[in-house]
PDB file of C-alpha atoms and ligand atoms in Angstrom:
ATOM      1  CA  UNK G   1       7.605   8.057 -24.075  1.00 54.00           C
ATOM      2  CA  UNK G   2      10.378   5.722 -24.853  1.00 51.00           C
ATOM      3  CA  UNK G   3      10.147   4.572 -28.441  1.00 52.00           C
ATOM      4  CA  UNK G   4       9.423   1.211 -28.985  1.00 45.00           C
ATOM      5  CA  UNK G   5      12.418   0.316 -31.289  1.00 56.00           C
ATOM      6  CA  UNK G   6      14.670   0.984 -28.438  1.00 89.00           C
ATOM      7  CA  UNK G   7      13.339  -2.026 -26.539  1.00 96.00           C
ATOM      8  CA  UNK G   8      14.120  -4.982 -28.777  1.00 96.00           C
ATOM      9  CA  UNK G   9      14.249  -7.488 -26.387  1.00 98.00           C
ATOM     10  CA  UNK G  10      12.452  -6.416 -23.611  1.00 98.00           C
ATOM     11  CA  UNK G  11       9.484  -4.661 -24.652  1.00 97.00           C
ATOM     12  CA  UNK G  12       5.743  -5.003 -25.217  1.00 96.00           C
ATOM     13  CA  UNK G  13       6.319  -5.094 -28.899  1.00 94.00           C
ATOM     14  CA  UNK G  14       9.251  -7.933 -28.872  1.00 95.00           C
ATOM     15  CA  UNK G  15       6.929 -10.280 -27.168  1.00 95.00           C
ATOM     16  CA  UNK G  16       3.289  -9.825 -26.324  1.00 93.00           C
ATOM     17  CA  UNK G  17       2.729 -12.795 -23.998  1.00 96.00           C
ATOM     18  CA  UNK G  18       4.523 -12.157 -20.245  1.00 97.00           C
ATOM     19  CA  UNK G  19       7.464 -14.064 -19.341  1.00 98.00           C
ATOM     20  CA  UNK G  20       7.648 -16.570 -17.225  1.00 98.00           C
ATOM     21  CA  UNK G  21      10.861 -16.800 -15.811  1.00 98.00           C
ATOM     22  CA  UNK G  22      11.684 -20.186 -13.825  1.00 98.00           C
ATOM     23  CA  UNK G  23      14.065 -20.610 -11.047  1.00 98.00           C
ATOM     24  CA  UNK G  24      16.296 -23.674  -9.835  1.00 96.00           C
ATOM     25  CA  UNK G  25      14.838 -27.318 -10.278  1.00 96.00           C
ATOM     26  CA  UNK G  26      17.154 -29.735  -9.753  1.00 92.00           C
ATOM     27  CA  UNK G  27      19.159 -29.288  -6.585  1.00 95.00           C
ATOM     28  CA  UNK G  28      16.165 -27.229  -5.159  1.00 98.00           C
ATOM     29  CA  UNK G  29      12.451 -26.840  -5.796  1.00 98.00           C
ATOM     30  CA  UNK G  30      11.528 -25.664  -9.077  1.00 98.00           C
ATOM     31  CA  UNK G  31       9.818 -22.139  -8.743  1.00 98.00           C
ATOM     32  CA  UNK G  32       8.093 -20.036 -11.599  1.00 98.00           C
ATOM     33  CA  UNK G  33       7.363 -16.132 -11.310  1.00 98.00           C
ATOM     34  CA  UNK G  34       5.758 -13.663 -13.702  1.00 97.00           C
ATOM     35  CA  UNK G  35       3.033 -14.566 -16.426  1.00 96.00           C
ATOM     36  CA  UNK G  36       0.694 -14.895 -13.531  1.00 94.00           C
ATOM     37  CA  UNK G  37       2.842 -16.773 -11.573  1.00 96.00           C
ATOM     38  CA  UNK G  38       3.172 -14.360  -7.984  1.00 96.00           C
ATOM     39  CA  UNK G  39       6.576 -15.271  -5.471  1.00 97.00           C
ATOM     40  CA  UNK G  40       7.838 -14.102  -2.348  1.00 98.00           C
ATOM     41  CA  UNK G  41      11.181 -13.901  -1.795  1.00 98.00           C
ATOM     42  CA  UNK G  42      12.213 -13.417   2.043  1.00 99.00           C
ATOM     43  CA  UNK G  43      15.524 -13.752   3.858  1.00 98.00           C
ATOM     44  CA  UNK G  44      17.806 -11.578   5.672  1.00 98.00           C
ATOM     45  CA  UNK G  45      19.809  -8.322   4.327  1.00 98.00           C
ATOM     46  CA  UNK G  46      23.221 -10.480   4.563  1.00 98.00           C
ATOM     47  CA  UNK G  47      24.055 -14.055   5.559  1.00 98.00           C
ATOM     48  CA  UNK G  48      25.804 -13.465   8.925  1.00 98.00           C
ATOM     49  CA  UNK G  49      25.940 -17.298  10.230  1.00 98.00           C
ATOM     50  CA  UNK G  50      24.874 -20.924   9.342  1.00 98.00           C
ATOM     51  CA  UNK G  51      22.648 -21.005  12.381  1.00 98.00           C
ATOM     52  CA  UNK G  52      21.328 -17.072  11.419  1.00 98.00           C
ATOM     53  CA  UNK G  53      20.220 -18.282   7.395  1.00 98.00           C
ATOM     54  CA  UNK G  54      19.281 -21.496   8.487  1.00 98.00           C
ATOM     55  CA  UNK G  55      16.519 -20.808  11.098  1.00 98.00           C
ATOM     56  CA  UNK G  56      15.534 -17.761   9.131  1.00 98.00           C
ATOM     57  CA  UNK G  57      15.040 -20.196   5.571  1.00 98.00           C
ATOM     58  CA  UNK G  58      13.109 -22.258   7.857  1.00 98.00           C
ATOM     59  CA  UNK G  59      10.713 -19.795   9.115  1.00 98.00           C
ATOM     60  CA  UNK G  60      10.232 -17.685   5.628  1.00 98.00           C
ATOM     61  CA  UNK G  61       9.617 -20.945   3.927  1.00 98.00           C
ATOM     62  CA  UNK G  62       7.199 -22.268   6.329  1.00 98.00           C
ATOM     63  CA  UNK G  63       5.269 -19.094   6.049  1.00 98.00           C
ATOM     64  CA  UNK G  64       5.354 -19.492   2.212  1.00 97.00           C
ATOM     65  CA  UNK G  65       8.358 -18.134   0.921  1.00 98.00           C
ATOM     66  CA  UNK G  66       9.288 -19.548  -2.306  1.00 98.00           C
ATOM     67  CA  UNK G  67      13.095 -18.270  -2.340  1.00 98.00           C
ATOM     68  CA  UNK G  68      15.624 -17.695   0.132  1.00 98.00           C
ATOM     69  CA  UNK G  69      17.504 -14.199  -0.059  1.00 98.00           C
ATOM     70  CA  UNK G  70      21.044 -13.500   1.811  1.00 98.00           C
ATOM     71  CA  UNK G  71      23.682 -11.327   0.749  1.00 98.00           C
ATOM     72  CA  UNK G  72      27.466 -12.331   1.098  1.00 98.00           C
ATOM     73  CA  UNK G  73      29.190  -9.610  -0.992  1.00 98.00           C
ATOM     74  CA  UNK G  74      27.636  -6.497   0.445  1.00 97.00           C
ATOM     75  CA  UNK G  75      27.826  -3.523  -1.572  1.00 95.00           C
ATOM     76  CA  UNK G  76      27.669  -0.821   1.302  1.00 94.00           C
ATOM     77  CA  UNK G  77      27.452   2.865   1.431  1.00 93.00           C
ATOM     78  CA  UNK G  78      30.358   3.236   4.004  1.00 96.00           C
ATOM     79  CA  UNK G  79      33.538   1.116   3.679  1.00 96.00           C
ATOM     80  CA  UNK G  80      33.358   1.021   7.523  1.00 97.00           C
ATOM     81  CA  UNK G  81      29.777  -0.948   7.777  1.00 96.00           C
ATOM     82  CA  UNK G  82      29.849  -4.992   7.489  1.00 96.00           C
ATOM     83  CA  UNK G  83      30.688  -5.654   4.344  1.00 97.00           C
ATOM     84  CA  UNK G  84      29.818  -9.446   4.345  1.00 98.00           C
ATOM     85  CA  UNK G  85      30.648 -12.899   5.123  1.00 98.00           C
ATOM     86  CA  UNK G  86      32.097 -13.502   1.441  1.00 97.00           C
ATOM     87  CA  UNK G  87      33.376 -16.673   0.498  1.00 97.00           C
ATOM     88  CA  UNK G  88      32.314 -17.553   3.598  1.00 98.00           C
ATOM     89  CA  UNK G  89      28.584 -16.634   3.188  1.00 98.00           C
ATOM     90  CA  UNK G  90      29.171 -18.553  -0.027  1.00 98.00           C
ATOM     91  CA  UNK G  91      29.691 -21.548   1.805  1.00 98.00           C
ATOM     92  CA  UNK G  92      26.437 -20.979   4.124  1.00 98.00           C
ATOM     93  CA  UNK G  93      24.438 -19.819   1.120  1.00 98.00           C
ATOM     94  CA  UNK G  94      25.584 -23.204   0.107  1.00 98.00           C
ATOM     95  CA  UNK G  95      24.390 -25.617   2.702  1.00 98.00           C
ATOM     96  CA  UNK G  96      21.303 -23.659   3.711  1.00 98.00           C
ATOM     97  CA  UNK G  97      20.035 -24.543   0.067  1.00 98.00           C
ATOM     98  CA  UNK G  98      20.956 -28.488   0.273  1.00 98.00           C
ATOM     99  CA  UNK G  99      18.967 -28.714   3.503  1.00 98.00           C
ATOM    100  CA  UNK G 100      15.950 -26.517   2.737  1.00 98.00           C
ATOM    101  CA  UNK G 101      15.645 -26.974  -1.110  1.00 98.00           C
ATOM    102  CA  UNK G 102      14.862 -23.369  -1.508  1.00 98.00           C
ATOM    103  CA  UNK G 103      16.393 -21.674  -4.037  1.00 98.00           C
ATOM    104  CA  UNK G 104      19.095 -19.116  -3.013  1.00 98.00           C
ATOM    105  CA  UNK G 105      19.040 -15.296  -4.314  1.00 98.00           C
ATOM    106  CA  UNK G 106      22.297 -13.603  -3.697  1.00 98.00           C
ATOM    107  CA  UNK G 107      23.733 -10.036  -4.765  1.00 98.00           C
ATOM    108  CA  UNK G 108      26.970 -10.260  -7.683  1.00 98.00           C
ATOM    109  CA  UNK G 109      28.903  -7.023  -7.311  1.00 97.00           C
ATOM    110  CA  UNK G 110      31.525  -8.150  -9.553  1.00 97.00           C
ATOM    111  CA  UNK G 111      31.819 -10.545 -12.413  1.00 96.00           C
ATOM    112  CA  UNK G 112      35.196 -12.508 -11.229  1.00 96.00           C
ATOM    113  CA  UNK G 113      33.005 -13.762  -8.602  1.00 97.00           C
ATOM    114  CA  UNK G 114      30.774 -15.635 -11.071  1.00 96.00           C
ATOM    115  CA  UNK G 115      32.478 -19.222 -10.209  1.00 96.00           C
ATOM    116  CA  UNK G 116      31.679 -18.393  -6.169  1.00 97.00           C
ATOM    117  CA  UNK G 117      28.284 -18.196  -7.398  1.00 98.00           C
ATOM    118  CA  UNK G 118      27.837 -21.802  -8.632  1.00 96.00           C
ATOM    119  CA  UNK G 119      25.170 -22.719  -5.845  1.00 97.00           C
ATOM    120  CA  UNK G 120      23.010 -19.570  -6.425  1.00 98.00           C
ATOM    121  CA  UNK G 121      19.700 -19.701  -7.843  1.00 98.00           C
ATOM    122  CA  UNK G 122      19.529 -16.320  -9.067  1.00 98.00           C
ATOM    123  CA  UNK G 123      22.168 -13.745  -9.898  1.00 98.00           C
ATOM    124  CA  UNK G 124      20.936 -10.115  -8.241  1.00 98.00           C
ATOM    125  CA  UNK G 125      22.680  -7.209  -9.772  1.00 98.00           C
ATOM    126  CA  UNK G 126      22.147  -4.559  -6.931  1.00 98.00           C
ATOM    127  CA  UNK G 127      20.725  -0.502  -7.178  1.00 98.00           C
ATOM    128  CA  UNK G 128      24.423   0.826  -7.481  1.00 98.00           C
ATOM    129  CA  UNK G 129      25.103  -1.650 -10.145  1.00 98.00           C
ATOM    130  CA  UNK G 130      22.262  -1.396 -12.272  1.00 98.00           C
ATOM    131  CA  UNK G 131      24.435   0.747 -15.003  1.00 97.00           C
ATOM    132  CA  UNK G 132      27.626  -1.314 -14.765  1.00 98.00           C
ATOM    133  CA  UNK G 133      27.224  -2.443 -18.393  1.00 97.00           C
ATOM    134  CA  UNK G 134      30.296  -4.871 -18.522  1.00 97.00           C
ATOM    135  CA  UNK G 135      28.723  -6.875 -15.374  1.00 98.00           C
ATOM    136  CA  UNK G 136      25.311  -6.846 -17.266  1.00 98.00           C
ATOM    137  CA  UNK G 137      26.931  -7.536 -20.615  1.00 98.00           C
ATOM    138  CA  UNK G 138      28.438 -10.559 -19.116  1.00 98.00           C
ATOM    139  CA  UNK G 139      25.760 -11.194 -17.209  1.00 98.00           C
ATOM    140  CA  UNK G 140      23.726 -12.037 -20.362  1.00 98.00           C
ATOM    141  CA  UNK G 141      26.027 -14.438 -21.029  1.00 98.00           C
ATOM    142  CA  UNK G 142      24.879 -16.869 -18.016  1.00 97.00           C
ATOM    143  CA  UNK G 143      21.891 -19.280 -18.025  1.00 95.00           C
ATOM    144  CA  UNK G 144      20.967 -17.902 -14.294  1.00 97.00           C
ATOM    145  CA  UNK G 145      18.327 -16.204 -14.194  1.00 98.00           C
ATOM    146  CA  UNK G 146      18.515 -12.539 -12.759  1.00 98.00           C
ATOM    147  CA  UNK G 147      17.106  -9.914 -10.363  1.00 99.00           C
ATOM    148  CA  UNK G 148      17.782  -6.262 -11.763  1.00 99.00           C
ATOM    149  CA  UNK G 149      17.215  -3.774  -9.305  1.00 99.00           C
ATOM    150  CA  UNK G 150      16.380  -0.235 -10.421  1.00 98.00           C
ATOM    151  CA  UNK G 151      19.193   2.293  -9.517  1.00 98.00           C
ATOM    152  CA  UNK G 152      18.570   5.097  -6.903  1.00 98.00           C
ATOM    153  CA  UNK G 153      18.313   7.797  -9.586  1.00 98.00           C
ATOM    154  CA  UNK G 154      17.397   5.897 -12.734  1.00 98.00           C
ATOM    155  CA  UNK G 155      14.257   6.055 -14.896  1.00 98.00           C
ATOM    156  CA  UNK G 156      12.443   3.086 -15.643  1.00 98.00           C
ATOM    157  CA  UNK G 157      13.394   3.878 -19.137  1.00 97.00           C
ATOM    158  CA  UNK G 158      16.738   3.441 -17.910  1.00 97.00           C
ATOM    159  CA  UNK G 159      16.281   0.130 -16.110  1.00 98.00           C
ATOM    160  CA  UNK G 160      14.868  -1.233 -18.921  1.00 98.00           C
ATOM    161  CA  UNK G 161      17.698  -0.425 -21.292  1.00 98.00           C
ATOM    162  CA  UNK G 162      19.952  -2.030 -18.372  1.00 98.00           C
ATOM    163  CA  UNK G 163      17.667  -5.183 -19.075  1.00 98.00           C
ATOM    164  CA  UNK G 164      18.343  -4.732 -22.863  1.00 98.00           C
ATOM    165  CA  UNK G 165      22.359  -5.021 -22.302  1.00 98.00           C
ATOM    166  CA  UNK G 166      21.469  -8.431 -20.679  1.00 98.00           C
ATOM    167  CA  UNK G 167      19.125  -9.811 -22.949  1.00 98.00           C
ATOM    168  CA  UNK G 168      20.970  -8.766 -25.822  1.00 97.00           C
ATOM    169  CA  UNK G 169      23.560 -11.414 -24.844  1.00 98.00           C
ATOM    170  CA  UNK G 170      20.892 -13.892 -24.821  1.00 98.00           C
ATOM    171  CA  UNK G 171      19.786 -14.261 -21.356  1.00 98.00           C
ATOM    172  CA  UNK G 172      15.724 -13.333 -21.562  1.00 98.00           C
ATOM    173  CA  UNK G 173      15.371 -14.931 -17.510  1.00 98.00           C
ATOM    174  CA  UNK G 174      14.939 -11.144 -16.160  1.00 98.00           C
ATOM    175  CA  UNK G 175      13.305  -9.839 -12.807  1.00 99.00           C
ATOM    176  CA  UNK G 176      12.446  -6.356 -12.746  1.00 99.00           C
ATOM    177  CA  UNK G 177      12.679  -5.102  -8.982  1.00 99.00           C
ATOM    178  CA  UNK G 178      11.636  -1.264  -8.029  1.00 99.00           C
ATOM    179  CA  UNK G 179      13.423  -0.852  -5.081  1.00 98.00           C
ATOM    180  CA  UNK G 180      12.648   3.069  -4.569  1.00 98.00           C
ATOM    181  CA  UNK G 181      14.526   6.114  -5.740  1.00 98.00           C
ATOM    182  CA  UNK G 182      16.257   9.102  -4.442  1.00 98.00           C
ATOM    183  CA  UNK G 183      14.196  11.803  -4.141  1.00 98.00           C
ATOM    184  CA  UNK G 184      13.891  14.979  -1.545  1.00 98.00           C
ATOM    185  CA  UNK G 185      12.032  13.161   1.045  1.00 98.00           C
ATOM    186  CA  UNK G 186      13.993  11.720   4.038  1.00 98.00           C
ATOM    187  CA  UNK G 187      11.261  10.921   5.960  1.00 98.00           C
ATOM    188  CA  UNK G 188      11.873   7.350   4.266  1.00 98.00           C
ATOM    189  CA  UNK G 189      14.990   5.578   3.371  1.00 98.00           C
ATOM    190  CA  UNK G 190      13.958   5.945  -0.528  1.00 98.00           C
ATOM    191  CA  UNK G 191      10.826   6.886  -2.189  1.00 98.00           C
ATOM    192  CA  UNK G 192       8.965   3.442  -3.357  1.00 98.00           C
ATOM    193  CA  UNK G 193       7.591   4.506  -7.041  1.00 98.00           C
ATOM    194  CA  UNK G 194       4.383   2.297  -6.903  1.00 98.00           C
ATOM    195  CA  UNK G 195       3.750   3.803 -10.586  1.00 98.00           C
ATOM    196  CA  UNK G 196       6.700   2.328 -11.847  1.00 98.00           C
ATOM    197  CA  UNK G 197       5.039  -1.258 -11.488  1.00 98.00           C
ATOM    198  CA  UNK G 198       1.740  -0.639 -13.873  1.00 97.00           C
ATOM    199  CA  UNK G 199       4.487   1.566 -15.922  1.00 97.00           C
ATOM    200  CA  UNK G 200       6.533  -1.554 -16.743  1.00 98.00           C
ATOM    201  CA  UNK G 201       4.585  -4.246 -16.865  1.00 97.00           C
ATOM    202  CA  UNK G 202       2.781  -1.943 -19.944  1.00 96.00           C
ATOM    203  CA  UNK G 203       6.274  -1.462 -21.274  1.00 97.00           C
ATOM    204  CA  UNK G 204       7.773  -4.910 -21.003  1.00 98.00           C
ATOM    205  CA  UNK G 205       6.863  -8.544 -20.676  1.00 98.00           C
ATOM    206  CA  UNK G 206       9.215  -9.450 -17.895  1.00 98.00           C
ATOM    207  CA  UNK G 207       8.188  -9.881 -14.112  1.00 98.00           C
ATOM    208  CA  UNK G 208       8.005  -6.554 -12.005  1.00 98.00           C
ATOM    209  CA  UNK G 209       8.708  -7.016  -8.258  1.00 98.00           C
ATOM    210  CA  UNK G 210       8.738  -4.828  -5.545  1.00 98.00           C
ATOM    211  CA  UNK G 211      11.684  -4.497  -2.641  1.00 99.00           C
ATOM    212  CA  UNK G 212       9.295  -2.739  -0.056  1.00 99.00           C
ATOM    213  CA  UNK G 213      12.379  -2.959   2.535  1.00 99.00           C
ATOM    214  CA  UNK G 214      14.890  -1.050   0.696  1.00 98.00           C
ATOM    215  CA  UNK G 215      12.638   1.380  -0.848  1.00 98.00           C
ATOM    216  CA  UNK G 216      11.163   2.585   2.761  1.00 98.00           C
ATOM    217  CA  UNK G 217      13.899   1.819   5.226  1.00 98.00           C
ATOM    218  CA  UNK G 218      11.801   1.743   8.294  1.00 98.00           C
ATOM    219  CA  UNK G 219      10.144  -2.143   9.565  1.00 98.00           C
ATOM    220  CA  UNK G 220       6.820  -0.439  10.354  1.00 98.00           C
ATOM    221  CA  UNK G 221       6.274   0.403   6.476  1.00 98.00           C
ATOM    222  CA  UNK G 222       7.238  -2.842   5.142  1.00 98.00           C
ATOM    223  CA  UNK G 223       3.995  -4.625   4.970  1.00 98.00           C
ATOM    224  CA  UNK G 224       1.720  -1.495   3.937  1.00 98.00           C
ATOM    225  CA  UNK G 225       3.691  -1.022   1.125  1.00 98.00           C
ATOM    226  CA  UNK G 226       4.580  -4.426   0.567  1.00 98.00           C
ATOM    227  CA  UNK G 227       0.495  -5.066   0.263  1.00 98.00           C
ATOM    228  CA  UNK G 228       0.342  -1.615  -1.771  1.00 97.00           C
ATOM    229  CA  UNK G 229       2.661  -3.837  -3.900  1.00 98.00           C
ATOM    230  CA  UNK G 230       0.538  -6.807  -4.676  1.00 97.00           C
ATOM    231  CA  UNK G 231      -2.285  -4.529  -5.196  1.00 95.00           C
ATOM    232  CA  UNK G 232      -0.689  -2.388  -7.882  1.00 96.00           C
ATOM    233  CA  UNK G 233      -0.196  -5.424 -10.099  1.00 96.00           C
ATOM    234  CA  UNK G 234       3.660  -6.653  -8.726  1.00 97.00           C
ATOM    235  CA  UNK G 235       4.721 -10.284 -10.024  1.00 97.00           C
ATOM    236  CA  UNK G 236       6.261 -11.004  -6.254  1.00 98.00           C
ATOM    237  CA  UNK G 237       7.976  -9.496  -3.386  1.00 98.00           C
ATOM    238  CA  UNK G 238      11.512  -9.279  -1.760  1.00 99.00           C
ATOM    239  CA  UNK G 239      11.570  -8.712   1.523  1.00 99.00           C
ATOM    240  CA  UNK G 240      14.263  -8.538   4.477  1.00 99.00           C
ATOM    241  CA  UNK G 241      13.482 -10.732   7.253  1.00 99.00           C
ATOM    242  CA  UNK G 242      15.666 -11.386  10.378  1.00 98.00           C
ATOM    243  CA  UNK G 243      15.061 -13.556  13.186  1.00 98.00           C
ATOM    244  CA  UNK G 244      16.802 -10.646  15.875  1.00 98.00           C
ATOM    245  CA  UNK G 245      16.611  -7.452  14.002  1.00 98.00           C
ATOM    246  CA  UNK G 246      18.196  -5.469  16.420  1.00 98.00           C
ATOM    247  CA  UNK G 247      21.194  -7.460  16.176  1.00 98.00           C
ATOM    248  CA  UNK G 248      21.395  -7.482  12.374  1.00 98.00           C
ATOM    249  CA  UNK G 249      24.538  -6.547  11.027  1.00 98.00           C
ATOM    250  CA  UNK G 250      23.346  -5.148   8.256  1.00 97.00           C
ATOM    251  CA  UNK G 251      19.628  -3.158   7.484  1.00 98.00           C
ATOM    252  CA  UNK G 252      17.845  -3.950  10.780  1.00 98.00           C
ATOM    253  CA  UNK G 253      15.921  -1.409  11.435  1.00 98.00           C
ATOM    254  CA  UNK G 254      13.983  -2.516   8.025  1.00 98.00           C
ATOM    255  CA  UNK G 255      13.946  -5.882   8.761  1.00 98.00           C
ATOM    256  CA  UNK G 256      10.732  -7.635   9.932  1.00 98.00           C
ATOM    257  CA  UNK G 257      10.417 -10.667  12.490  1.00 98.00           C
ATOM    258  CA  UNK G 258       9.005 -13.628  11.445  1.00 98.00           C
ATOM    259  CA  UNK G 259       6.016 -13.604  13.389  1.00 98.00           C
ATOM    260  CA  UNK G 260       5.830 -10.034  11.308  1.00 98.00           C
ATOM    261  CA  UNK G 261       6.573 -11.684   8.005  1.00 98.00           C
ATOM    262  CA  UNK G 262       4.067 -14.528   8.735  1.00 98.00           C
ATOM    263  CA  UNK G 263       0.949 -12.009   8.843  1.00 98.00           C
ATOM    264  CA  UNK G 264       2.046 -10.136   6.277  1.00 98.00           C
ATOM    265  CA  UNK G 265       2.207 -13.649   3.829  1.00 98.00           C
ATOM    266  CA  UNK G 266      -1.205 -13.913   5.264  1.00 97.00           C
ATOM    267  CA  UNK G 267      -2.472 -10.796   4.169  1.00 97.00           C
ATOM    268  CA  UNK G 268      -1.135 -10.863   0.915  1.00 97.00           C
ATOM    269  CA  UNK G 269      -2.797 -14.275   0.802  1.00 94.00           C
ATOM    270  CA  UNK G 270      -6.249 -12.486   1.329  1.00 92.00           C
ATOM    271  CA  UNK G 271      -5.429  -9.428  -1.464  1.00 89.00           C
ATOM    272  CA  UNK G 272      -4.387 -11.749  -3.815  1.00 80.00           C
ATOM    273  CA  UNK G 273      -6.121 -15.573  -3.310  1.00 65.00           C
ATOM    274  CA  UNK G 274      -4.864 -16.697  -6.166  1.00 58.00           C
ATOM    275  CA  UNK G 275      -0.917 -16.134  -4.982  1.00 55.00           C
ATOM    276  CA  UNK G 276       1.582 -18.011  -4.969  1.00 51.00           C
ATOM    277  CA  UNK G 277       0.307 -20.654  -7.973  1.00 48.00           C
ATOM    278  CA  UNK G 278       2.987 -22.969  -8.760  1.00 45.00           C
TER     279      UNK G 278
HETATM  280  C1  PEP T 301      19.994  -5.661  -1.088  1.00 90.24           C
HETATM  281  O1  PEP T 301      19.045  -6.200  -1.687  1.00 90.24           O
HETATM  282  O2  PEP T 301      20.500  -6.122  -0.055  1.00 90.24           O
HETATM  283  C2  PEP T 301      20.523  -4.379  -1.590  1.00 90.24           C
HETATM  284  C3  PEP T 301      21.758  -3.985  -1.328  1.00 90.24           C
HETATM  285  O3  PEP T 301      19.599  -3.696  -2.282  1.00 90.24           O
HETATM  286  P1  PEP T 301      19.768  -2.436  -3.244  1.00 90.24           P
HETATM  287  O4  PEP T 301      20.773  -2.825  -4.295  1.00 90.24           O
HETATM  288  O5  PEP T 301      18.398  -2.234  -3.765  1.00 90.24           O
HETATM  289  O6  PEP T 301      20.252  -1.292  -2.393  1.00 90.24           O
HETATM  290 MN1   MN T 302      19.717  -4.726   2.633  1.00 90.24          MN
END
């Protein structure tokens, strides 16, 4: 068990009370997760068009949504696959906030990127970034809150440190997000380590979510697990949502429609009545 000491800023012992971390206000609704505050966050695996992150904002936020997600710097496995819209998906990220008022989550590979970033709600530092200290040094630098995803092979020990390197620079506005990890099973994308939520949130005071869409790969699995999720204690959700998954250019096959993500917001509503307080 990790010893306490390590964990100066993040743990059980540097704060007893859970955080409450709050996102945008001002240019977009004000929205508040952890401390028994519970959020969705929906959207697609990468902004592809305007027309693609608009109708897809629309839909997520109808359902209940409380923040937009869309990648524009894609961190991808192969240098071959889409590797995002950029400075372009900037610009969409961009306008899709002004008209919807949701605020915007949106993947920072690397730190020179920071001033692209202006219009983002929340800074996500991705699985394959989760132990590139310099980004997450700087990264505690910023006022933006942030989304740290837990790396394919790290510990939760591990993740939390990561957390430490940003909240050592001051920044305390941390989401926690298990996301799955590597392990010998293929029949899913990763394996989703439920555990790890009850594990952190006895270890630390900051939110916990859960990326069901990552962590399983498949569309089918995204709601069980996503309602395993609520059920195990997670502060919120991310989940990949596309208006024509089989034409996403990016993570379709985990993608769910929004008819799909609609029920599924539903369900979670009857788990977990009390969701979604603002
Ligand atoms: C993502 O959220 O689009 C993503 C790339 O996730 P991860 O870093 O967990 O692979
Ligand atoms: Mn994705």
């Amino acid at each position: 068990m990790i010893q306490e000491e390590i964990l100066k800023f993040s743990g059980r012992d540097a704060k007893k009370e859970d955080t409450t971390v709050t996102v945008g206000g001002g240019k977009t609704e004000k929205v508040l997760i952890g401390g028994g505050h519970f959020q969705v966050i929906a959207g697609p695996c990468s902004v592809e068009s305007q027309e693609q992150l608009e109708i897809i904002a629309k839909g997520v936020k109808a359902a209940g949504a409380a923040m937009l997600r869309g990648g524009a710097y894609k961190p991808r496995t192969s240098p071959y696959s889409f590797q995002g819209l950029r400075e372009k998906g900037m610009e969409i990220i961009r306008s899709t906030r002004e008209k919807t008022g949701m605020p915007v989550v949106s993947e920072i590979v690397d730190i020179r990127h920071l001033e692209l970033f202006e219009d983002v709600d929340v800074l996500q530092v991705g699985a394959r970034n989760m132990d590139n200290y310099e980004l997450l040094s700087e990264l505690g630098r910023q006022s933006k809150p942030i989304i740290l995803k837990r790396g394919v092979s790290a510990t939760v020990k591990e993740l939390l440190l990561a957390a430490e390197y940003v909240m050592k620079g001051g920044n305390d506005q941390i989401i926690l997000c298990e996301r799955g990890i590597r392990t010998f099973e293929t029949a899913t994308r990763n394996t989703l380590d439920l555990s790890a939520v009850p594990v952190l949130k006895g270890m630390t005071h900051l939110p916990v979510i859960v990326d069901p869409s990552h962590a399983t790969g498949a569309y089918s699995l995204v709601p069980p697990m996503a309602l395993a999720a609520v059920a195990a204690g997670a502060d919120g959700l991310m989940v990949e949502v596309h208006n024509e998954p089989a034409e996403a250019l990016s993570d379709g096959p985990q993608s769910i429609t929004m008819e799909r993500f609609e029920k599924l917001m539903e369900s979670i509503r009857n788990i977990r009545p009390y969701a979604y307080k603002k």
